[in-house]
Amino acid sequence: MIALDLFAGHGWGVACQRLGIEEYGVEIMPEAVATREANGMRTVYHDVLEGLEVPDDVVEAYENCGPMFVWEDAPVLTNYTTLIASPPCQTFSMAGGGAGRKALDDVLEAIREKAYLDPAALRAFGEKHDPRTALVLTPLAHVARDTPTYVVFEQVPPVLPVWEACADEMRRWGYSAWTGNLQAEMYGVPQTRKRAVLIARADGIEAAPPVPTHSRYYSREIG
């Protein structure tokens, strides 16, 4: 199984190593890229939008040449089994300034208008809003172009309406899709963060959330 890991960081990469998944990351932060390299993780390119700007005829020409090809001296990955995406959360997080939350209606309208299919439109959207807000649309653009069999998106809870709109698009393309909020501690992660998740698959099996391995955490006062 080959995975393209957008906004890679390290977390998904660790999971892929343990599961035997061949992960290729896209990561712009030099420190994160260096950490990935030190831990045996591959970073194929840095700017997610640059990866989408490869012309369609070039992608089609290389579609039977293995998972990765080089275009204009840069490696590009388009033939992969699984797409993983955890876009930047700062503009949507309750701890941030809220630019993404304020632009939520525009993000949903961009999905309805299929602006995600045009990298130039995504760059223009980022110039109008916060560039990080526009990045939440790029995972759907990769699904539309590359049609991976398995898809997982993850973000903070305010992004759930975006994932629901993405799921509606994918269902029209033949995917089975599930969206919802998951509690980190219910899967053995030592924190109580809640995350909005989209899971989709095109292998004929109904998409579903992972089965919890731990109990939900309930705070209580002692004493």
Short mmCIF file of C-alpha atoms in Angstrom, two decimals:
data_model
loop_
_atom_site.label_atom_id
_atom_site.label_comp_id
_atom_site.label_asym_id
_atom_site.label_seq_id
_atom_site.Cartn_x
_atom_site.Cartn_y
_atom_site.Cartn_z
CA MET A 1 0.00 0.00 0.00
CA ILE A 2 1.33 3.43 -0.99
CA ALA A 3 0.15 6.60 0.78
CA LEU A 4 0.46 10.25 -0.18
CA ASP A 5 0.53 12.19 3.10
CA LEU A 6 -0.34 15.87 2.60
CA PHE A 7 0.81 18.34 5.31
CA ALA A 8 2.74 15.35 6.54
CA GLY A 9 4.53 16.37 9.72
CA HIS A 10 5.41 13.13 11.49
CA GLY A 11 2.31 11.61 13.08
CA TRP A 12 0.81 9.79 10.13
CA GLY A 13 4.31 8.80 9.03
CA VAL A 14 4.94 6.97 12.31
CA ALA A 15 1.65 5.09 11.92
CA CYS A 16 2.45 4.18 8.32
CA GLN A 17 5.88 2.83 9.29
CA ARG A 18 4.34 0.60 11.93
CA LEU A 19 1.64 -0.64 9.56
CA GLY A 20 4.05 -1.31 6.70
CA ILE A 21 2.52 1.39 4.47
CA GLU A 22 4.89 3.09 2.02
CA GLU A 23 4.35 6.76 2.89
CA TYR A 24 5.40 9.75 0.75
CA GLY A 25 5.02 13.09 2.51
CA VAL A 26 4.34 16.62 1.35
CA GLU A 27 5.69 19.05 3.94
CA ILE A 28 6.77 22.70 3.71
CA MET A 29 8.29 23.24 7.17
CA PRO A 30 12.09 22.67 7.00
CA GLU A 31 12.30 21.44 10.59
CA ALA A 32 9.55 18.91 9.99
CA VAL A 33 11.22 17.75 6.77
CA ALA A 34 14.53 17.29 8.62
CA THR A 35 12.81 15.32 11.40
CA ARG A 36 11.10 13.12 8.82
CA GLU A 37 14.42 12.45 7.09
CA ALA A 38 16.09 11.59 10.40
CA ASN A 39 13.36 9.02 11.02
CA GLY A 40 13.51 7.40 7.60
CA MET A 41 10.44 9.17 6.15
CA ARG A 42 10.42 10.43 2.57
CA THR A 43 9.27 13.92 1.60
CA VAL A 44 8.59 14.13 -2.14
CA TYR A 45 7.84 17.85 -2.44
CA HIS A 46 6.95 20.81 -0.25
CA ASP A 47 4.10 22.95 -1.62
CA VAL A 48 0.75 21.14 -1.87
CA LEU A 49 -0.51 23.56 -4.52
CA GLU A 50 2.58 22.99 -6.67
CA GLY A 51 1.76 19.30 -6.71
CA LEU A 52 -1.69 20.13 -8.06
CA GLU A 53 -0.34 22.45 -10.77
CA VAL A 54 1.13 19.59 -12.81
CA PRO A 55 -0.84 19.65 -16.11
CA ASP A 56 -3.44 16.93 -16.57
CA ASP A 57 -1.85 15.70 -19.80
CA VAL A 58 1.45 15.18 -17.95
CA VAL A 59 -0.31 13.20 -15.20
CA GLU A 60 -2.06 11.06 -17.82
CA ALA A 61 1.19 10.41 -19.66
CA TYR A 62 2.82 9.02 -16.51
CA GLU A 63 -0.18 7.20 -15.03
CA ASN A 64 1.21 3.75 -15.90
CA CYS A 65 4.82 4.50 -14.92
CA GLY A 66 4.74 3.65 -11.23
CA PRO A 67 3.74 5.79 -8.25
CA MET A 68 6.15 8.67 -8.84
CA PHE A 69 7.60 10.62 -11.76
CA VAL A 70 9.75 13.72 -12.15
CA TRP A 71 8.32 16.84 -13.81
CA GLU A 72 10.32 20.05 -14.19
CA ASP A 73 13.04 18.58 -11.94
CA ALA A 74 10.56 17.93 -9.10
CA PRO A 75 9.19 14.52 -8.00
CA VAL A 76 5.42 14.11 -8.28
CA LEU A 77 3.30 11.30 -6.82
CA THR A 78 -0.06 10.61 -8.47
CA ASN A 79 -0.39 6.80 -8.44
CA TYR A 80 -1.02 5.80 -4.84
CA THR A 81 -3.48 3.72 -2.88
CA THR A 82 -4.24 5.98 0.07
CA LEU A 83 -4.55 9.75 0.54
CA ILE A 84 -3.96 11.16 4.03
CA ALA A 85 -4.58 14.84 4.77
CA SER A 86 -4.42 16.93 7.93
CA PRO A 87 -4.52 20.54 6.64
CA PRO A 88 -3.38 23.44 8.85
CA CYS A 89 -5.88 24.04 11.63
CA GLN A 90 -4.87 27.51 12.85
CA THR A 91 -7.59 29.48 11.05
CA PHE A 92 -10.32 27.04 12.09
CA SER A 93 -9.20 26.28 15.64
CA MET A 94 -11.07 27.84 18.55
CA ALA A 95 -7.63 28.87 19.86
CA GLY A 96 -6.87 30.90 16.71
CA GLY A 97 -8.20 34.12 15.22
CA GLY A 98 -11.08 32.37 13.48
CA ALA A 99 -10.43 33.47 9.89
CA GLY A 100 -11.33 30.01 8.63
CA ARG A 101 -14.50 29.83 10.69
CA LYS A 102 -15.57 33.24 9.35
CA ALA A 103 -14.88 32.06 5.80
CA LEU A 104 -16.73 28.74 6.23
CA ASP A 105 -19.62 29.72 3.95
CA ASP A 106 -17.13 30.74 1.24
CA VAL A 107 -15.27 27.41 1.63
CA LEU A 108 -18.51 25.47 1.20
CA GLU A 109 -19.46 27.62 -1.80
CA ALA A 110 -16.06 26.91 -3.36
CA ILE A 111 -16.79 23.19 -3.06
CA ARG A 112 -20.23 23.60 -4.64
CA GLU A 113 -18.67 25.60 -7.50
CA LYS A 114 -15.87 22.99 -7.85
CA ALA A 115 -13.19 25.65 -7.40
CA TYR A 116 -10.97 22.92 -5.94
CA LEU A 117 -10.42 21.63 -9.48
CA ASP A 118 -8.46 24.78 -10.40
CA PRO A 119 -5.16 25.42 -8.56
CA ALA A 120 -5.25 29.05 -9.69
CA ALA A 121 -8.69 29.45 -8.11
CA LEU A 122 -7.35 27.95 -4.88
CA ARG A 123 -4.46 30.42 -4.84
CA ALA A 124 -6.93 33.28 -5.46
CA PHE A 125 -9.12 31.98 -2.64
CA GLY A 126 -6.07 32.02 -0.36
CA GLU A 127 -5.28 35.61 -1.36
CA LYS A 128 -8.84 36.66 -0.57
CA HIS A 129 -8.86 34.84 2.76
CA ASP A 130 -5.99 33.37 4.77
CA PRO A 131 -3.79 31.11 2.56
CA ARG A 132 -4.05 28.39 5.20
CA THR A 133 -7.84 28.43 4.86
CA ALA A 134 -7.60 27.64 1.13
CA LEU A 135 -5.45 24.59 1.91
CA VAL A 136 -8.46 22.79 3.40
CA LEU A 137 -9.73 22.40 -0.18
CA THR A 138 -6.59 20.78 -1.59
CA PRO A 139 -7.22 17.22 -0.32
CA LEU A 140 -10.45 17.06 -2.32
CA ALA A 141 -8.55 18.27 -5.38
CA HIS A 142 -6.14 15.34 -5.02
CA VAL A 143 -9.03 12.86 -4.75
CA ALA A 144 -10.64 14.32 -7.88
CA ARG A 145 -7.40 14.05 -9.88
CA ASP A 146 -5.80 10.87 -8.54
CA THR A 147 -8.81 8.75 -7.40
CA PRO A 148 -7.04 6.86 -4.57
CA THR A 149 -8.84 3.82 -3.19
CA TYR A 150 -8.72 4.97 0.44
CA VAL A 151 -9.01 8.50 1.85
CA VAL A 152 -8.66 9.91 5.36
CA PHE A 153 -8.98 13.63 6.23
CA GLU A 154 -8.51 15.02 9.76
CA GLN A 155 -9.00 18.48 11.22
CA VAL A 156 -10.45 20.39 14.19
CA PRO A 157 -14.24 20.03 14.80
CA PRO A 158 -15.27 23.33 13.11
CA VAL A 159 -14.13 21.80 9.79
CA LEU A 160 -16.70 18.98 9.95
CA PRO A 161 -19.14 20.81 7.57
CA VAL A 162 -16.31 21.00 5.01
CA TRP A 163 -15.64 17.27 5.33
CA GLU A 164 -19.38 16.59 4.97
CA ALA A 165 -19.44 18.60 1.74
CA CYS A 166 -16.33 16.75 0.51
CA ALA A 167 -18.00 13.44 1.33
CA ASP A 168 -21.03 14.42 -0.76
CA GLU A 169 -18.72 15.10 -3.71
CA MET A 170 -16.93 11.78 -3.27
CA ARG A 171 -20.15 9.81 -3.07
CA ARG A 172 -21.02 11.17 -6.51
CA TRP A 173 -17.71 9.73 -7.71
CA GLY A 174 -18.53 6.26 -6.39
CA TYR A 175 -16.91 6.43 -2.95
CA SER A 176 -18.48 5.27 0.27
CA ALA A 177 -17.83 7.98 2.88
CA TRP A 178 -18.22 8.51 6.63
CA THR A 179 -17.76 11.78 8.52
CA GLY A 180 -17.89 12.57 12.23
CA ASN A 181 -15.97 13.63 15.31
CA LEU A 182 -13.64 11.17 17.04
CA GLN A 183 -12.19 11.41 20.56
CA ALA A 184 -8.43 10.83 20.62
CA GLU A 185 -8.34 9.09 24.00
CA MET A 186 -10.75 6.41 22.74
CA TYR A 187 -7.98 5.18 20.43
CA GLY A 188 -5.14 5.04 22.94
CA VAL A 189 -3.81 8.56 22.38
CA PRO A 190 -2.87 10.20 25.71
CA GLN A 191 -4.91 13.37 25.15
CA THR A 192 -8.55 14.39 25.06
CA ARG A 193 -8.64 16.19 21.73
CA LYS A 194 -11.68 15.86 19.47
CA ARG A 195 -11.10 15.75 15.74
CA ALA A 196 -13.34 15.95 12.68
CA VAL A 197 -12.58 13.00 10.42
CA LEU A 198 -13.57 11.93 6.91
CA ILE A 199 -13.04 8.31 5.89
CA ALA A 200 -13.80 7.21 2.31
CA ARG A 201 -13.13 4.12 0.29
CA ALA A 202 -13.74 2.94 -3.27
CA ASP A 203 -13.23 -0.80 -2.83
CA GLY A 204 -16.91 -1.73 -2.48
CA ILE A 205 -16.83 -1.84 1.33
CA GLU A 206 -18.90 0.62 3.36
CA ALA A 207 -16.79 3.31 5.02
CA ALA A 208 -17.04 3.32 8.82
CA PRO A 209 -15.20 4.86 11.79
CA PRO A 210 -12.52 2.81 13.57
CA VAL A 211 -13.68 0.72 16.52
CA PRO A 212 -12.66 2.39 19.82
CA THR A 213 -9.98 0.60 21.81
CA HIS A 214 -10.31 2.64 25.01
CA SER A 215 -12.98 4.29 27.14
CA ARG A 216 -14.12 7.89 26.78
CA TYR A 217 -12.53 10.21 29.35
CA TYR A 218 -14.89 11.89 31.81
CA SER A 219 -13.47 14.58 34.09
CA ARG A 220 -14.48 14.59 37.73
CA GLU A 221 -13.49 16.33 40.90
CA ILE A 222 -11.82 14.34 43.68
CA GLY A 223 -11.82 15.42 47.29
#
